[in-house]
């Protein structure tokens, strides 16, 4: 029999520890932590030895131990209605960037616009001991009592209404709708209809309220109202209903860029020219608006500013709950009739 030589390295099947790395590199466990976590500078030769030992042993820090030591998992959660909606995907990206600046990782979850699924996703994030949650809820007043009992702070993001005892960040939907209607009126349209998305709780959306108030203020004729889900299919079906009923107005305010894509498709299929036969202004200012044909004039939400404000509300100094309202701006495309002004931003 051959004798098996002893090694100071752990057996391949065992998990290397920080002490194993320290012994192999000839340093203290504290120095290993400095290098792995980037918390303190060490000499270049020392750092090279530690990193070589880490690579040889396949060392991976224990996240549970780190979380226990720091009193934080350094993870945040975000629940949104649809991760494939470009608006929410872009918003999540901005939140991830803002959280990363503070050393936090973001976990995203999809609720599929379902209140029950939203609650389940919140439970999953709580079980992972995240340090806080950004919730783009399907309802205006979500039930967050379980998270309160678990002492997990929540910021309601993409939230238009003030919620007592809760931080929230959103935009003034009424003002955004007014921007859209006023712009269509500036083109000479005296009747403006609306294609509006349905909320899960059936609450009246601020964009519809703003559309109605703006039409009244400007002395316009309120055009037809067509409803559907906040999706391309929702916009497509809503527009098809207007076409079948013969009630398509000359100008439409559409409550999201995703719905706007659907409206454009149905209009093209029916032989309607945009903007010659139908002028459109949508809402969100997402990539959908910029890459539709024609490009959609859209009321843009300031996603980067919203994300920064939400992260500050969650991770900043203690404060009384507050509702932060961001300004919208009109991004001019071709769907309203401005033509050569495509890509021009107009602030009000």
CSV table of C-alpha atoms in Angstrom, one decimal:
chain,number,residue,atom,x,y,z
A,1,UNK,CA,0.0,0.0,0.0
A,2,UNK,CA,1.1,3.5,-0.7
A,3,UNK,CA,0.9,6.0,2.1
A,4,UNK,CA,-1.2,9.1,1.4
A,5,UNK,CA,0.8,12.3,2.2
A,6,UNK,CA,-0.9,14.6,4.6
A,7,UNK,CA,-1.9,18.1,3.4
A,8,UNK,CA,-2.6,21.3,5.2
A,9,UNK,CA,-5.4,21.9,2.6
A,10,UNK,CA,-8.9,20.7,3.4
A,11,UNK,CA,-10.2,17.6,1.6
A,12,UNK,CA,-11.8,18.5,-1.8
A,13,UNK,CA,-15.3,17.5,-0.5
A,14,UNK,CA,-15.2,19.8,2.5
A,15,UNK,CA,-15.9,23.5,2.4
A,16,UNK,CA,-12.9,25.7,2.9
A,17,UNK,CA,-13.1,28.2,5.7
A,18,UNK,CA,-11.5,31.6,6.3
A,19,UNK,CA,-9.1,30.0,8.7
A,20,UNK,CA,-8.0,27.5,5.9
A,21,UNK,CA,-7.3,30.4,3.6
A,22,UNK,CA,-5.4,32.2,6.3
A,23,UNK,CA,-3.1,29.2,7.1
A,24,UNK,CA,-2.3,28.6,3.4
A,25,UNK,CA,-1.6,32.3,2.7
A,26,UNK,CA,0.4,32.7,6.0
A,27,UNK,CA,-1.8,35.6,7.2
A,28,UNK,CA,-4.4,36.1,9.9
A,29,UNK,CA,-8.1,35.4,9.4
A,30,UNK,CA,-8.7,39.2,9.7
A,31,UNK,CA,-6.5,39.9,6.8
A,32,UNK,CA,-8.4,37.4,4.7
A,33,UNK,CA,-11.6,39.3,5.5
A,34,UNK,CA,-10.0,42.6,4.6
A,35,UNK,CA,-9.1,41.2,1.1
A,36,UNK,CA,-12.3,39.3,0.4
A,37,UNK,CA,-14.6,42.0,1.6
A,38,UNK,CA,-12.5,45.0,0.5
A,39,UNK,CA,-12.9,46.6,3.9
A,40,UNK,CA,-9.2,47.5,4.4
A,41,UNK,CA,-6.1,47.9,2.3
A,42,UNK,CA,-3.3,45.4,2.6
A,43,UNK,CA,0.1,45.1,0.8
A,44,UNK,CA,0.0,44.0,-2.8
A,45,UNK,CA,2.1,40.8,-2.0
A,46,UNK,CA,-0.2,39.9,0.9
A,47,UNK,CA,-3.3,40.5,-1.2
A,48,UNK,CA,-1.8,38.3,-4.0
A,49,UNK,CA,-1.1,35.4,-1.6
A,50,UNK,CA,-4.6,35.6,-0.1
A,51,UNK,CA,-6.3,35.6,-3.5
A,52,UNK,CA,-4.1,32.7,-4.7
A,53,UNK,CA,-5.2,30.8,-1.6
A,54,UNK,CA,-8.8,31.6,-2.2
A,55,UNK,CA,-8.6,30.4,-5.7
A,56,UNK,CA,-6.7,27.2,-4.8
A,57,UNK,CA,-9.1,26.2,-2.0
A,58,UNK,CA,-12.3,27.4,-3.8
A,59,UNK,CA,-13.2,29.5,-0.8
A,60,UNK,CA,-16.6,31.2,-0.7
A,61,UNK,CA,-17.6,33.5,2.2
A,62,UNK,CA,-20.5,32.2,4.2
A,63,UNK,CA,-23.3,34.8,3.5
A,64,UNK,CA,-25.3,33.7,6.6
A,65,UNK,CA,-22.3,34.3,8.9
A,66,UNK,CA,-21.6,37.6,7.2
A,67,UNK,CA,-25.2,38.7,7.6
A,68,UNK,CA,-25.1,37.7,11.3
A,69,UNK,CA,-21.9,39.6,11.8
A,70,UNK,CA,-23.1,42.8,10.0
A,71,UNK,CA,-26.7,42.6,11.2
A,72,UNK,CA,-27.7,42.9,7.5
A,73,UNK,CA,-28.0,40.6,4.5
A,74,UNK,CA,-27.2,43.6,2.3
A,75,UNK,CA,-30.1,42.5,0.1
A,76,UNK,CA,-33.2,44.4,-0.9
A,77,UNK,CA,-36.3,43.1,-2.6
A,78,UNK,CA,-38.6,44.6,-5.3
A,79,UNK,CA,-42.0,43.3,-6.3
A,80,UNK,CA,-43.6,44.6,-9.5
A,81,UNK,CA,-46.6,43.7,-11.6
A,82,UNK,CA,-44.6,42.6,-14.7
A,83,UNK,CA,-40.9,42.0,-15.0
A,84,UNK,CA,-41.3,41.9,-18.8
A,85,UNK,CA,-42.9,45.3,-19.1
A,86,UNK,CA,-40.2,47.6,-20.3
A,87,UNK,CA,-41.3,50.4,-17.9
A,88,UNK,CA,-40.9,48.2,-14.8
A,89,UNK,CA,-37.8,46.5,-16.2
A,90,UNK,CA,-36.2,49.9,-16.6
A,91,UNK,CA,-37.4,51.1,-13.2
A,92,UNK,CA,-36.0,47.9,-11.5
A,93,UNK,CA,-32.7,48.6,-13.3
A,94,UNK,CA,-32.5,52.1,-11.9
A,95,UNK,CA,-33.3,50.8,-8.4
A,96,UNK,CA,-30.6,48.2,-8.7
A,97,UNK,CA,-28.1,50.9,-9.7
A,98,UNK,CA,-29.1,53.1,-6.8
A,99,UNK,CA,-28.9,50.2,-4.3
A,100,UNK,CA,-25.6,49.1,-5.6
A,101,UNK,CA,-24.1,52.5,-4.8
A,102,UNK,CA,-24.8,51.7,-1.2
A,103,UNK,CA,-23.5,48.1,-1.3
A,104,UNK,CA,-26.8,46.4,-1.6
A,105,UNK,CA,-28.0,43.6,-4.0
A,106,UNK,CA,-31.5,43.7,-5.4
A,107,UNK,CA,-33.8,40.7,-5.8
A,108,UNK,CA,-36.7,41.2,-8.1
A,109,UNK,CA,-40.0,39.4,-8.2
A,110,UNK,CA,-43.0,39.4,-10.4
A,111,UNK,CA,-46.6,39.5,-9.1
A,112,UNK,CA,-48.3,39.1,-12.6
A,113,UNK,CA,-50.7,41.9,-11.6
A,114,UNK,CA,-52.2,39.5,-9.0
A,115,UNK,CA,-52.9,40.6,-5.4
A,116,UNK,CA,-52.5,37.0,-4.2
A,117,UNK,CA,-49.2,36.5,-6.0
A,118,UNK,CA,-48.0,39.9,-4.7
A,119,UNK,CA,-48.6,38.7,-1.2
A,120,UNK,CA,-46.8,35.4,-1.8
A,121,UNK,CA,-43.8,37.2,-3.3
A,122,UNK,CA,-43.6,39.5,-0.3
A,123,UNK,CA,-43.6,36.4,2.0
A,124,UNK,CA,-40.7,34.8,0.0
A,125,UNK,CA,-38.6,38.0,0.2
A,126,UNK,CA,-39.3,38.2,4.0
A,127,UNK,CA,-38.1,34.6,4.4
A,128,UNK,CA,-34.9,35.6,2.7
A,129,UNK,CA,-34.4,38.2,5.4
A,130,UNK,CA,-34.0,41.1,3.0
A,131,UNK,CA,-33.2,44.5,4.6
A,132,UNK,CA,-36.1,46.2,2.9
A,133,UNK,CA,-38.6,46.0,0.0
A,134,UNK,CA,-39.7,48.2,-2.8
A,135,UNK,CA,-43.3,47.4,-3.7
A,136,UNK,CA,-45.0,48.4,-7.0
A,137,UNK,CA,-48.3,47.2,-5.7
A,138,UNK,CA,-51.4,46.2,-7.6
A,139,UNK,CA,-53.6,48.1,-5.2
A,140,UNK,CA,-53.5,51.6,-3.6
A,141,UNK,CA,-53.4,50.3,0.0
A,142,UNK,CA,-51.7,46.9,0.2
A,143,UNK,CA,-51.8,44.8,3.4
A,144,UNK,CA,-48.3,45.0,4.8
A,145,UNK,CA,-49.0,43.9,8.4
A,146,UNK,CA,-46.9,40.8,8.2
A,147,UNK,CA,-43.9,42.8,7.0
A,148,UNK,CA,-44.4,45.2,9.9
A,149,UNK,CA,-44.4,42.4,12.4
A,150,UNK,CA,-41.1,41.1,10.8
A,151,UNK,CA,-39.7,44.7,11.1
A,152,UNK,CA,-39.0,44.8,7.3
A,153,UNK,CA,-39.3,48.4,6.0
A,154,UNK,CA,-41.3,48.9,2.8
A,155,UNK,CA,-41.3,51.8,0.3
A,156,UNK,CA,-44.3,51.9,-2.1
A,157,UNK,CA,-42.8,52.7,-5.5
A,158,UNK,CA,-44.6,53.9,-8.6
A,159,UNK,CA,-47.3,54.9,-6.1
A,160,UNK,CA,-49.4,57.9,-6.9
A,161,UNK,CA,-51.5,58.2,-3.7
A,162,UNK,CA,-50.2,59.2,-0.3
A,163,UNK,CA,-50.5,56.3,2.2
A,164,UNK,CA,-50.5,57.1,5.9
A,165,UNK,CA,-47.6,55.8,7.9
A,166,UNK,CA,-45.8,54.6,4.8
A,167,UNK,CA,-43.0,56.0,2.6
A,168,UNK,CA,-44.1,56.2,-1.1
A,169,UNK,CA,-42.7,57.5,-4.3
A,170,UNK,CA,-44.6,58.3,-7.5
A,171,UNK,CA,-45.6,61.0,-10.0
A,172,UNK,CA,-48.6,63.3,-10.2
A,173,UNK,CA,-50.8,61.3,-12.6
A,174,UNK,CA,-53.4,64.0,-12.9
A,175,UNK,CA,-50.8,66.5,-13.9
A,176,UNK,CA,-49.3,64.0,-16.4
A,177,UNK,CA,-52.7,63.5,-18.0
A,178,UNK,CA,-53.2,67.2,-18.2
A,179,UNK,CA,-49.9,67.5,-20.1
A,180,UNK,CA,-51.1,64.9,-22.6
A,181,UNK,CA,-54.6,66.4,-23.1
A,182,UNK,CA,-53.3,70.0,-23.3
A,183,UNK,CA,-50.8,69.0,-26.0
A,184,UNK,CA,-53.4,67.3,-28.1
A,185,UNK,CA,-55.6,70.4,-27.7
A,186,UNK,CA,-52.7,72.5,-28.9
A,187,UNK,CA,-52.9,70.6,-32.2
A,188,UNK,CA,-56.5,71.8,-32.6
A,189,UNK,CA,-58.4,68.7,-31.5
A,190,UNK,CA,-61.6,69.5,-29.7
A,191,UNK,CA,-62.4,65.9,-28.7
A,192,UNK,CA,-60.0,63.7,-26.8
A,193,UNK,CA,-60.8,60.1,-25.9
A,194,UNK,CA,-59.0,57.8,-23.5
A,195,UNK,CA,-57.7,54.2,-23.5
A,196,UNK,CA,-57.2,53.4,-19.8
A,197,UNK,CA,-55.7,50.5,-18.0
A,198,UNK,CA,-57.6,48.6,-15.3
A,199,UNK,CA,-56.2,48.4,-11.8
A,200,UNK,CA,-56.4,45.2,-9.8
A,201,UNK,CA,-58.5,46.8,-7.0
A,202,UNK,CA,-60.8,48.6,-9.5
A,203,UNK,CA,-59.8,52.0,-8.0
A,204,UNK,CA,-60.1,54.9,-10.4
A,205,UNK,CA,-56.8,55.6,-12.0
A,206,UNK,CA,-55.4,59.2,-11.6
A,207,UNK,CA,-54.8,59.4,-15.3
A,208,UNK,CA,-58.5,59.0,-16.0
A,209,UNK,CA,-59.3,61.6,-13.4
A,210,UNK,CA,-56.7,64.0,-14.9
A,211,UNK,CA,-58.0,63.4,-18.4
A,212,UNK,CA,-61.6,64.2,-17.3
A,213,UNK,CA,-60.5,67.3,-15.4
A,214,UNK,CA,-58.3,68.6,-18.2
A,215,UNK,CA,-61.0,68.0,-20.9
A,216,UNK,CA,-63.5,70.0,-18.7
A,217,UNK,CA,-60.9,72.8,-18.0
A,218,UNK,CA,-60.1,73.3,-21.7
A,219,UNK,CA,-63.7,73.1,-22.8
A,220,UNK,CA,-63.2,70.0,-24.9
A,221,UNK,CA,-65.6,67.2,-25.8
A,222,UNK,CA,-64.9,64.1,-23.7
A,223,UNK,CA,-64.3,61.3,-26.2
A,224,UNK,CA,-65.0,57.6,-25.7
A,225,UNK,CA,-63.5,55.6,-22.8
A,226,UNK,CA,-62.1,52.2,-23.6
A,227,UNK,CA,-60.6,50.0,-20.9
A,228,UNK,CA,-58.3,47.0,-20.8
A,229,UNK,CA,-55.2,45.5,-19.0
A,230,UNK,CA,-52.0,47.5,-18.9
A,231,UNK,CA,-50.5,45.5,-21.8
A,232,UNK,CA,-50.2,45.6,-25.6
A,233,UNK,CA,-53.1,43.2,-25.8
A,234,UNK,CA,-55.1,45.5,-23.5
A,235,UNK,CA,-54.5,48.4,-25.8
A,236,UNK,CA,-55.1,46.4,-29.0
A,237,UNK,CA,-58.5,45.0,-27.7
A,238,UNK,CA,-59.6,48.4,-26.5
A,239,UNK,CA,-58.9,50.0,-29.8
A,240,UNK,CA,-60.6,47.2,-31.7
A,241,UNK,CA,-63.8,47.8,-29.6
A,242,UNK,CA,-63.7,51.5,-30.6
A,243,UNK,CA,-63.3,50.5,-34.2
A,244,UNK,CA,-66.2,48.1,-34.1
A,245,UNK,CA,-68.4,50.7,-32.4
A,246,UNK,CA,-67.4,53.3,-34.9
A,247,UNK,CA,-66.5,55.7,-32.1
A,248,UNK,CA,-62.7,56.3,-32.8
A,249,UNK,CA,-62.0,60.0,-32.0
A,250,UNK,CA,-59.4,62.1,-33.8
A,251,UNK,CA,-57.3,62.2,-30.6
A,252,UNK,CA,-56.6,59.6,-27.9
A,253,UNK,CA,-54.8,59.7,-24.6
A,254,UNK,CA,-53.5,56.2,-23.8
A,255,UNK,CA,-52.5,55.4,-20.2
A,256,UNK,CA,-49.3,53.5,-20.9
A,257,UNK,CA,-46.8,53.0,-23.7
A,258,UNK,CA,-47.5,49.3,-23.7
A,259,UNK,CA,-51.2,49.9,-24.4
A,260,UNK,CA,-50.1,52.5,-26.9
A,261,UNK,CA,-48.3,49.8,-28.9
A,262,UNK,CA,-51.5,47.8,-29.0
A,263,UNK,CA,-53.5,50.8,-30.1
A,264,UNK,CA,-51.0,51.5,-32.9
A,265,UNK,CA,-51.3,47.9,-34.2
A,266,UNK,CA,-55.1,47.9,-34.3
A,267,UNK,CA,-55.1,51.3,-36.0
A,268,UNK,CA,-52.6,50.1,-38.7
A,269,UNK,CA,-54.7,47.0,-39.3
A,270,UNK,CA,-57.8,49.1,-39.8
A,271,UNK,CA,-56.0,51.4,-42.3
A,272,UNK,CA,-55.9,54.4,-39.9
A,273,UNK,CA,-52.9,56.6,-40.3
A,274,UNK,CA,-51.2,58.0,-37.2
A,275,UNK,CA,-51.1,60.9,-36.7
A,276,UNK,CA,-53.0,62.0,-39.9
A,277,UNK,CA,-56.2,60.1,-38.9
A,278,UNK,CA,-55.6,59.5,-35.2
A,279,UNK,CA,-53.3,61.5,-32.9
A,280,UNK,CA,-52.0,59.7,-29.8
A,281,UNK,CA,-50.2,60.7,-26.6
A,282,UNK,CA,-49.3,57.8,-24.2
A,283,UNK,CA,-47.8,57.6,-20.7
A,284,UNK,CA,-44.6,56.4,-19.2
A,285,UNK,CA,-41.8,57.5,-21.6
A,286,UNK,CA,-40.4,53.9,-21.8
A,287,UNK,CA,-38.4,52.4,-24.6
A,288,UNK,CA,-41.7,51.2,-26.1
A,289,UNK,CA,-42.5,54.8,-27.0
A,290,UNK,CA,-39.1,55.5,-28.7
A,291,UNK,CA,-39.2,52.3,-30.8
A,292,UNK,CA,-42.9,52.3,-31.8
A,293,UNK,CA,-43.8,53.3,-35.3
A,294,UNK,CA,-44.6,56.1,-35.5
A,295,UNK,CA,-42.7,57.0,-32.3
A,296,UNK,CA,-45.1,57.7,-29.5
A,297,UNK,CA,-45.4,61.1,-27.9
A,298,UNK,CA,-45.4,60.2,-24.2
A,299,UNK,CA,-45.6,61.6,-20.7
A,300,UNK,CA,-42.3,60.4,-19.2
A,301,UNK,CA,-41.7,59.4,-15.6
A,302,UNK,CA,-38.3,60.3,-14.1
A,303,UNK,CA,-37.3,56.7,-13.3
A,304,UNK,CA,-33.7,57.5,-12.1
A,305,UNK,CA,-34.9,60.2,-9.7
A,306,UNK,CA,-37.8,57.9,-8.5
A,307,UNK,CA,-35.3,55.1,-7.8
A,308,UNK,CA,-32.8,57.3,-6.0
A,309,UNK,CA,-35.6,58.8,-3.8
A,310,UNK,CA,-37.0,55.3,-3.0
A,311,UNK,CA,-33.5,53.9,-2.0
A,312,UNK,CA,-32.9,57.0,0.1
A,313,UNK,CA,-36.3,56.6,1.8
A,314,UNK,CA,-35.5,53.0,2.6
A,315,UNK,CA,-31.8,53.2,3.6
A,316,UNK,CA,-31.4,56.9,4.6
A,317,UNK,CA,-31.6,58.4,8.1
A,318,UNK,CA,-34.8,57.7,10.2
A,319,UNK,CA,-37.6,60.1,9.3
A,320,UNK,CA,-41.4,60.5,9.4
A,321,UNK,CA,-43.2,58.7,6.5
A,322,UNK,CA,-43.6,60.9,3.5
A,323,UNK,CA,-45.0,60.8,0.0
A,324,UNK,CA,-42.6,62.0,-2.7
A,325,UNK,CA,-44.1,63.3,-5.9
A,326,UNK,CA,-41.9,63.6,-9.0
A,327,UNK,CA,-42.5,65.8,-12.0
A,328,UNK,CA,-43.3,64.3,-15.4
A,329,UNK,CA,-42.3,65.7,-18.8
A,330,UNK,CA,-43.7,65.4,-22.3
A,331,UNK,CA,-41.3,63.7,-24.7
A,332,UNK,CA,-42.4,64.6,-28.2
A,333,UNK,CA,-42.6,61.8,-30.8
A,334,UNK,CA,-44.4,61.6,-34.1
A,335,UNK,CA,-47.8,60.1,-33.0
A,336,UNK,CA,-49.2,63.5,-32.0
A,337,UNK,CA,-48.5,65.2,-35.3
A,338,UNK,CA,-45.4,67.1,-34.3
A,339,UNK,CA,-43.5,65.3,-37.0
A,340,UNK,CA,-40.0,66.8,-37.3
A,341,UNK,CA,-39.8,67.5,-33.5
A,342,UNK,CA,-39.4,63.8,-32.8
A,343,UNK,CA,-37.2,63.2,-29.7
A,344,UNK,CA,-37.6,66.8,-28.4
A,345,UNK,CA,-38.4,67.1,-24.7
A,346,UNK,CA,-40.9,69.7,-23.5
A,347,UNK,CA,-41.1,70.5,-19.7
A,348,UNK,CA,-44.0,72.3,-18.2
